[in-house]
């Protein structure tokens, strides 16, 4: 189960580590440190080709990858791992004895977390990997937030169409009188908007749509049909929902409603014995 961290980063423990290096002595020491001190499940590989095949089956949470190896170097192994579904998004930590690390730290793969310089202290290796894992968690949260905000802005731009469907349902009732099927459509539309607006953090709109939905459902469940109120009253309630949507959408960066939409008025009506008569 994923549990929240105090720093706000979702905590998914690092469990499985793949270590790739052509030096068997380094692999032995790294594996011992990571299993005995870190408690991880560790797989080791001495060759690039072996690493790609093992990663496919092992599905590591993180790969500790040497840069300079016979055959494919670390960058080529990384490219191959990105072609494997099990490791297409797996974070990588490079190992190198090269003094100039600019080529590595400037690598354009966003899931390359950093570099461990050889020789390293085996006892400190688990803590180093945990630091990189926390960095990976923060990056995932930031990426999620960017994607969510993009979806939120897209939802905001779609609100005029969603409000238009509410207005059309209310206008049909105002023009033609009470109709249970049309009232149920209005209930469904307002229910969906209350839920989706809440998910996208348009809280005022969610409350306004929920209030409309509650009123409509009370009418549908009432003891008498048709309701005693005039159907044109619903158009005014939808207008209130529309105003709330417009304010919150603009605050989210969505463009303002077109002037033609702003100028569109609800049907003007007068009451006539509990029913509605359009004014021509």
PDB file of C-alpha atoms in Angstrom, residues 59-256:
ATOM      1  CA  UNK A  59      11.514  -5.635 -13.764  1.00  0.00           C
ATOM      2  CA  UNK A  60      13.765  -3.590 -11.452  1.00  0.00           C
ATOM      3  CA  UNK A  61      12.620  -0.457  -9.650  1.00  0.00           C
ATOM      4  CA  UNK A  62      16.007   1.133 -10.323  1.00  0.00           C
ATOM      5  CA  UNK A  63      19.072   0.276 -12.435  1.00  0.00           C
ATOM      6  CA  UNK A  64      22.606   1.047 -11.231  1.00  0.00           C
ATOM      7  CA  UNK A  65      24.470   1.148 -14.530  1.00  0.00           C
ATOM      8  CA  UNK A  66      28.164   1.414 -15.383  1.00  0.00           C
ATOM      9  CA  UNK A  67      29.006   3.853 -18.160  1.00  0.00           C
ATOM     10  CA  UNK A  68      32.137   2.243 -19.666  1.00  0.00           C
ATOM     11  CA  UNK A  69      31.689  -1.421 -20.565  1.00  0.00           C
ATOM     12  CA  UNK A  70      32.846  -3.677 -23.413  1.00  0.00           C
ATOM     13  CA  UNK A  71      30.373  -3.881 -26.268  1.00  0.00           C
ATOM     14  CA  UNK A  72      27.457  -1.566 -25.558  1.00  0.00           C
ATOM     15  CA  UNK A  73      28.288   1.265 -23.205  1.00  0.00           C
ATOM     16  CA  UNK A  74      25.918   2.503 -20.516  1.00  0.00           C
ATOM     17  CA  UNK A  75      24.164   4.979 -22.789  1.00  0.00           C
ATOM     18  CA  UNK A  76      23.479   2.303 -25.391  1.00  0.00           C
ATOM     19  CA  UNK A  77      22.205  -0.047 -22.697  1.00  0.00           C
ATOM     20  CA  UNK A  78      19.905   2.722 -21.513  1.00  0.00           C
ATOM     21  CA  UNK A  79      18.515   3.186 -25.026  1.00  0.00           C
ATOM     22  CA  UNK A  80      17.897  -0.560 -25.250  1.00  0.00           C
ATOM     23  CA  UNK A  81      16.177  -0.616 -21.857  1.00  0.00           C
ATOM     24  CA  UNK A  82      13.823   2.116 -23.012  1.00  0.00           C
ATOM     25  CA  UNK A  83      12.633  -0.237 -25.769  1.00  0.00           C
ATOM     26  CA  UNK A  84      11.651  -2.885 -23.200  1.00  0.00           C
ATOM     27  CA  UNK A  85       8.150  -2.349 -21.701  1.00  0.00           C
ATOM     28  CA  UNK A  86       9.290  -3.492 -18.241  1.00  0.00           C
ATOM     29  CA  UNK A  87      12.031  -0.812 -18.121  1.00  0.00           C
ATOM     30  CA  UNK A  88      10.736   1.881 -20.470  1.00  0.00           C
ATOM     31  CA  UNK A  89      10.333   4.285 -17.550  1.00  0.00           C
ATOM     32  CA  UNK A  90      12.692   2.744 -14.982  1.00  0.00           C
ATOM     33  CA  UNK A  91      14.995   5.306 -13.335  1.00  0.00           C
ATOM     34  CA  UNK A  92      18.733   4.954 -13.940  1.00  0.00           C
ATOM     35  CA  UNK A  93      21.718   5.851 -11.780  1.00  0.00           C
ATOM     36  CA  UNK A  94      25.044   5.778 -13.627  1.00  0.00           C
ATOM     37  CA  UNK A  95      28.353   4.676 -12.164  1.00  0.00           C
ATOM     38  CA  UNK A  96      31.636   5.944 -13.577  1.00  0.00           C
ATOM     39  CA  UNK A  97      35.304   6.487 -12.804  1.00  0.00           C
ATOM     40  CA  UNK A  98      35.506   9.240 -15.419  1.00  0.00           C
ATOM     41  CA  UNK A  99      36.540  12.590 -13.884  1.00  0.00           C
ATOM     42  CA  UNK A 100      34.404  14.602 -16.336  1.00  0.00           C
ATOM     43  CA  UNK A 101      30.760  13.800 -15.668  1.00  0.00           C
ATOM     44  CA  UNK A 102      29.198  16.570 -17.744  1.00  0.00           C
ATOM     45  CA  UNK A 103      28.251  14.180 -20.558  1.00  0.00           C
ATOM     46  CA  UNK A 104      26.406  11.997 -18.058  1.00  0.00           C
ATOM     47  CA  UNK A 105      24.665  14.661 -15.990  1.00  0.00           C
ATOM     48  CA  UNK A 106      23.586  16.426 -19.183  1.00  0.00           C
ATOM     49  CA  UNK A 107      21.892  13.328 -20.594  1.00  0.00           C
ATOM     50  CA  UNK A 108      18.434  14.153 -21.893  1.00  0.00           C
ATOM     51  CA  UNK A 109      16.656  11.115 -20.403  1.00  0.00           C
ATOM     52  CA  UNK A 110      14.617  12.665 -17.596  1.00  0.00           C
ATOM     53  CA  UNK A 111      14.761   9.416 -15.604  1.00  0.00           C
ATOM     54  CA  UNK A 112      18.537   9.494 -15.315  1.00  0.00           C
ATOM     55  CA  UNK A 113      18.700  10.458 -11.670  1.00  0.00           C
ATOM     56  CA  UNK A 114      22.407  11.116 -11.334  1.00  0.00           C
ATOM     57  CA  UNK A 115      25.886   9.654 -11.043  1.00  0.00           C
ATOM     58  CA  UNK A 116      27.805   7.708  -8.414  1.00  0.00           C
ATOM     59  CA  UNK A 117      31.532   8.228  -8.721  1.00  0.00           C
ATOM     60  CA  UNK A 118      33.841   5.208  -8.525  1.00  0.00           C
ATOM     61  CA  UNK A 119      35.310   4.173  -6.198  1.00  0.00           C
ATOM     62  CA  UNK A 120      32.425   4.510  -3.749  1.00  0.00           C
ATOM     63  CA  UNK A 121      31.860   3.504  -0.136  1.00  0.00           C
ATOM     64  CA  UNK A 122      29.814   0.275  -0.256  1.00  0.00           C
ATOM     65  CA  UNK A 123      28.315   0.923   3.183  1.00  0.00           C
ATOM     66  CA  UNK A 124      26.935   4.267   1.984  1.00  0.00           C
ATOM     67  CA  UNK A 125      25.495   2.856  -1.252  1.00  0.00           C
ATOM     68  CA  UNK A 126      21.992   2.057   0.082  1.00  0.00           C
ATOM     69  CA  UNK A 127      21.608   5.596   1.447  1.00  0.00           C
ATOM     70  CA  UNK A 128      22.785   7.066  -1.859  1.00  0.00           C
ATOM     71  CA  UNK A 129      20.202   5.056  -3.753  1.00  0.00           C
ATOM     72  CA  UNK A 130      17.466   6.111  -1.321  1.00  0.00           C
ATOM     73  CA  UNK A 131      18.359   9.757  -2.009  1.00  0.00           C
ATOM     74  CA  UNK A 132      18.045   9.142  -5.735  1.00  0.00           C
ATOM     75  CA  UNK A 133      14.752   7.293  -5.163  1.00  0.00           C
ATOM     76  CA  UNK A 134      13.339  10.288  -3.285  1.00  0.00           C
ATOM     77  CA  UNK A 135      14.382  12.502  -6.196  1.00  0.00           C
ATOM     78  CA  UNK A 136      12.554  10.142  -8.534  1.00  0.00           C
ATOM     79  CA  UNK A 137       9.442  10.412  -6.354  1.00  0.00           C
ATOM     80  CA  UNK A 138       9.525  14.205  -6.393  1.00  0.00           C
ATOM     81  CA  UNK A 139       9.907  14.236 -10.170  1.00  0.00           C
ATOM     82  CA  UNK A 140       6.949  11.902 -10.557  1.00  0.00           C
ATOM     83  CA  UNK A 141       4.776  14.148  -8.393  1.00  0.00           C
ATOM     84  CA  UNK A 142       5.849  17.232 -10.357  1.00  0.00           C
ATOM     85  CA  UNK A 143       5.125  15.471 -13.661  1.00  0.00           C
ATOM     86  CA  UNK A 144       1.709  14.399 -12.362  1.00  0.00           C
ATOM     87  CA  UNK A 145       0.924  17.952 -11.286  1.00  0.00           C
ATOM     88  CA  UNK A 146       1.850  19.320 -14.717  1.00  0.00           C
ATOM     89  CA  UNK A 147      -0.304  16.719 -16.460  1.00  0.00           C
ATOM     90  CA  UNK A 148      -3.193  17.361 -14.075  1.00  0.00           C
ATOM     91  CA  UNK A 149      -3.051  21.123 -14.637  1.00  0.00           C
ATOM     92  CA  UNK A 150      -3.082  20.539 -18.393  1.00  0.00           C
ATOM     93  CA  UNK A 151      -6.183  18.349 -18.052  1.00  0.00           C
ATOM     94  CA  UNK A 152      -7.753  20.927 -15.724  1.00  0.00           C
ATOM     95  CA  UNK A 153      -7.272  23.726 -18.258  1.00  0.00           C
ATOM     96  CA  UNK A 154      -8.718  21.510 -20.995  1.00  0.00           C
ATOM     97  CA  UNK A 155     -11.745  20.801 -18.786  1.00  0.00           C
ATOM     98  CA  UNK A 156     -12.172  24.524 -18.172  1.00  0.00           C
ATOM     99  CA  UNK A 157     -12.241  25.231 -21.913  1.00  0.00           C
ATOM    100  CA  UNK A 158     -14.953  22.569 -22.312  1.00  0.00           C
ATOM    101  CA  UNK A 159     -17.188  24.040 -19.610  1.00  0.00           C
ATOM    102  CA  UNK A 160     -19.172  26.317 -21.982  1.00  0.00           C
ATOM    103  CA  UNK A 161     -20.281  23.225 -23.936  1.00  0.00           C
ATOM    104  CA  UNK A 162     -21.198  21.386 -20.748  1.00  0.00           C
ATOM    105  CA  UNK A 163     -23.120  24.401 -19.466  1.00  0.00           C
ATOM    106  CA  UNK A 164     -24.765  24.672 -22.885  1.00  0.00           C
ATOM    107  CA  UNK A 165     -26.172  21.163 -22.457  1.00  0.00           C
ATOM    108  CA  UNK A 166     -27.629  22.156 -19.078  1.00  0.00           C
ATOM    109  CA  UNK A 167     -29.150  25.308 -20.545  1.00  0.00           C
ATOM    110  CA  UNK A 168     -30.665  23.384 -23.455  1.00  0.00           C
ATOM    111  CA  UNK A 169     -32.314  20.897 -21.100  1.00  0.00           C
ATOM    112  CA  UNK A 170     -33.669  23.700 -18.911  1.00  0.00           C
ATOM    113  CA  UNK A 171     -34.862  25.690 -21.940  1.00  0.00           C
ATOM    114  CA  UNK A 172     -36.751  22.668 -23.297  1.00  0.00           C
ATOM    115  CA  UNK A 173     -38.599  22.361 -20.005  1.00  0.00           C
ATOM    116  CA  UNK A 174     -39.331  26.103 -19.934  1.00  0.00           C
ATOM    117  CA  UNK A 175     -40.688  26.083 -23.475  1.00  0.00           C
ATOM    118  CA  UNK A 176     -42.633  22.823 -23.441  1.00  0.00           C
ATOM    119  CA  UNK A 177     -43.560  22.347 -19.803  1.00  0.00           C
ATOM    120  CA  UNK A 178     -42.797  19.592 -17.343  1.00  0.00           C
ATOM    121  CA  UNK A 179     -41.492  16.365 -18.823  1.00  0.00           C
ATOM    122  CA  UNK A 180     -40.060  13.630 -16.619  1.00  0.00           C
ATOM    123  CA  UNK A 181     -37.568  12.334 -19.186  1.00  0.00           C
ATOM    124  CA  UNK A 182     -36.132  15.802 -19.805  1.00  0.00           C
ATOM    125  CA  UNK A 183     -35.978  16.457 -16.080  1.00  0.00           C
ATOM    126  CA  UNK A 184     -34.018  13.219 -15.637  1.00  0.00           C
ATOM    127  CA  UNK A 185     -31.579  14.367 -18.324  1.00  0.00           C
ATOM    128  CA  UNK A 186     -31.051  17.596 -16.389  1.00  0.00           C
ATOM    129  CA  UNK A 187     -30.465  15.565 -13.223  1.00  0.00           C
ATOM    130  CA  UNK A 188     -27.877  13.394 -14.982  1.00  0.00           C
ATOM    131  CA  UNK A 189     -26.059  16.366 -16.497  1.00  0.00           C
ATOM    132  CA  UNK A 190     -25.879  18.254 -13.209  1.00  0.00           C
ATOM    133  CA  UNK A 191     -24.773  15.103 -11.363  1.00  0.00           C
ATOM    134  CA  UNK A 192     -21.915  14.543 -13.809  1.00  0.00           C
ATOM    135  CA  UNK A 193     -20.841  18.156 -13.568  1.00  0.00           C
ATOM    136  CA  UNK A 194     -20.841  18.076  -9.765  1.00  0.00           C
ATOM    137  CA  UNK A 195     -18.542  15.056  -9.839  1.00  0.00           C
ATOM    138  CA  UNK A 196     -16.182  16.109 -12.621  1.00  0.00           C
ATOM    139  CA  UNK A 197     -15.877  19.691 -11.366  1.00  0.00           C
ATOM    140  CA  UNK A 198     -14.949  18.397  -7.932  1.00  0.00           C
ATOM    141  CA  UNK A 199     -12.301  16.088  -9.389  1.00  0.00           C
ATOM    142  CA  UNK A 200     -10.733  19.002 -11.263  1.00  0.00           C
ATOM    143  CA  UNK A 201     -10.863  21.218  -8.156  1.00  0.00           C
ATOM    144  CA  UNK A 202     -13.587  23.590  -9.342  1.00  0.00           C
ATOM    145  CA  UNK A 203     -15.134  23.415  -5.905  1.00  0.00           C
ATOM    146  CA  UNK A 204     -17.669  26.248  -6.197  1.00  0.00           C
ATOM    147  CA  UNK A 205     -18.958  24.848  -9.487  1.00  0.00           C
ATOM    148  CA  UNK A 206     -19.168  21.373  -7.959  1.00  0.00           C
ATOM    149  CA  UNK A 207     -21.287  22.701  -5.085  1.00  0.00           C
ATOM    150  CA  UNK A 208     -23.520  24.719  -7.406  1.00  0.00           C
ATOM    151  CA  UNK A 209     -24.122  21.778  -9.753  1.00  0.00           C
ATOM    152  CA  UNK A 210     -24.737  19.471  -6.779  1.00  0.00           C
ATOM    153  CA  UNK A 211     -27.357  21.879  -5.430  1.00  0.00           C
ATOM    154  CA  UNK A 212     -29.100  21.923  -8.823  1.00  0.00           C
ATOM    155  CA  UNK A 213     -28.978  18.128  -8.978  1.00  0.00           C
ATOM    156  CA  UNK A 214     -30.469  17.855  -5.497  1.00  0.00           C
ATOM    157  CA  UNK A 215     -33.355  20.167  -6.395  1.00  0.00           C
ATOM    158  CA  UNK A 216     -34.107  18.273  -9.603  1.00  0.00           C
ATOM    159  CA  UNK A 217     -33.983  14.895  -7.849  1.00  0.00           C
ATOM    160  CA  UNK A 218     -36.395  16.163  -5.192  1.00  0.00           C
ATOM    161  CA  UNK A 219     -38.790  17.124  -7.970  1.00  0.00           C
ATOM    162  CA  UNK A 220     -38.491  13.691  -9.553  1.00  0.00           C
ATOM    163  CA  UNK A 221     -39.056  11.944  -6.218  1.00  0.00           C
ATOM    164  CA  UNK A 222     -41.875  14.238  -5.088  1.00  0.00           C
ATOM    165  CA  UNK A 223     -45.321  12.857  -4.215  1.00  0.00           C
ATOM    166  CA  UNK A 224     -47.092  14.782  -6.978  1.00  0.00           C
ATOM    167  CA  UNK A 225     -46.434  15.212 -10.666  1.00  0.00           C
ATOM    168  CA  UNK A 226     -45.974  17.711 -12.177  1.00  0.00           C
ATOM    169  CA  UNK A 227     -44.176  19.808  -9.540  1.00  0.00           C
ATOM    170  CA  UNK A 228     -46.025  22.835  -8.243  1.00  0.00           C
ATOM    171  CA  UNK A 229     -43.256  25.244  -9.265  1.00  0.00           C
ATOM    172  CA  UNK A 230     -42.858  26.652 -12.759  1.00  0.00           C
ATOM    173  CA  UNK A 231     -40.364  24.817 -15.027  1.00  0.00           C
ATOM    174  CA  UNK A 232     -38.852  28.167 -15.982  1.00  0.00           C
ATOM    175  CA  UNK A 233     -37.400  28.417 -12.475  1.00  0.00           C
ATOM    176  CA  UNK A 234     -34.845  25.769 -13.439  1.00  0.00           C
ATOM    177  CA  UNK A 235     -33.418  28.025 -16.141  1.00  0.00           C
ATOM    178  CA  UNK A 236     -32.556  30.595 -13.476  1.00  0.00           C
ATOM    179  CA  UNK A 237     -30.819  27.928 -11.407  1.00  0.00           C
ATOM    180  CA  UNK A 238     -28.806  26.830 -14.438  1.00  0.00           C
ATOM    181  CA  UNK A 239     -27.826  30.459 -14.980  1.00  0.00           C
ATOM    182  CA  UNK A 240     -26.393  30.507 -11.463  1.00  0.00           C
ATOM    183  CA  UNK A 241     -24.364  27.392 -12.264  1.00  0.00           C
ATOM    184  CA  UNK A 242     -23.198  29.049 -15.467  1.00  0.00           C
ATOM    185  CA  UNK A 243     -21.984  32.167 -13.675  1.00  0.00           C
ATOM    186  CA  UNK A 244     -19.993  30.068 -11.223  1.00  0.00           C
ATOM    187  CA  UNK A 245     -18.477  28.050 -14.067  1.00  0.00           C
ATOM    188  CA  UNK A 246     -17.467  31.205 -15.918  1.00  0.00           C
ATOM    189  CA  UNK A 247     -15.681  32.676 -12.893  1.00  0.00           C
ATOM    190  CA  UNK A 248     -13.776  29.503 -12.032  1.00  0.00           C
ATOM    191  CA  UNK A 249     -12.889  28.707 -15.658  1.00  0.00           C
ATOM    192  CA  UNK A 250     -11.408  32.154 -16.177  1.00  0.00           C
ATOM    193  CA  UNK A 251      -9.469  31.837 -12.919  1.00  0.00           C
ATOM    194  CA  UNK A 252      -8.019  28.580 -14.298  1.00  0.00           C
ATOM    195  CA  UNK A 253      -6.806  30.351 -17.432  1.00  0.00           C
ATOM    196  CA  UNK A 254      -9.542  29.314 -19.838  1.00  0.00           C
ATOM    197  CA  UNK A 255     -10.626  31.889 -22.446  1.00  0.00           C
ATOM    198  CA  UNK A 256     -13.752  33.893 -21.724  1.00  0.00           C
TER     199      UNK A 256
END
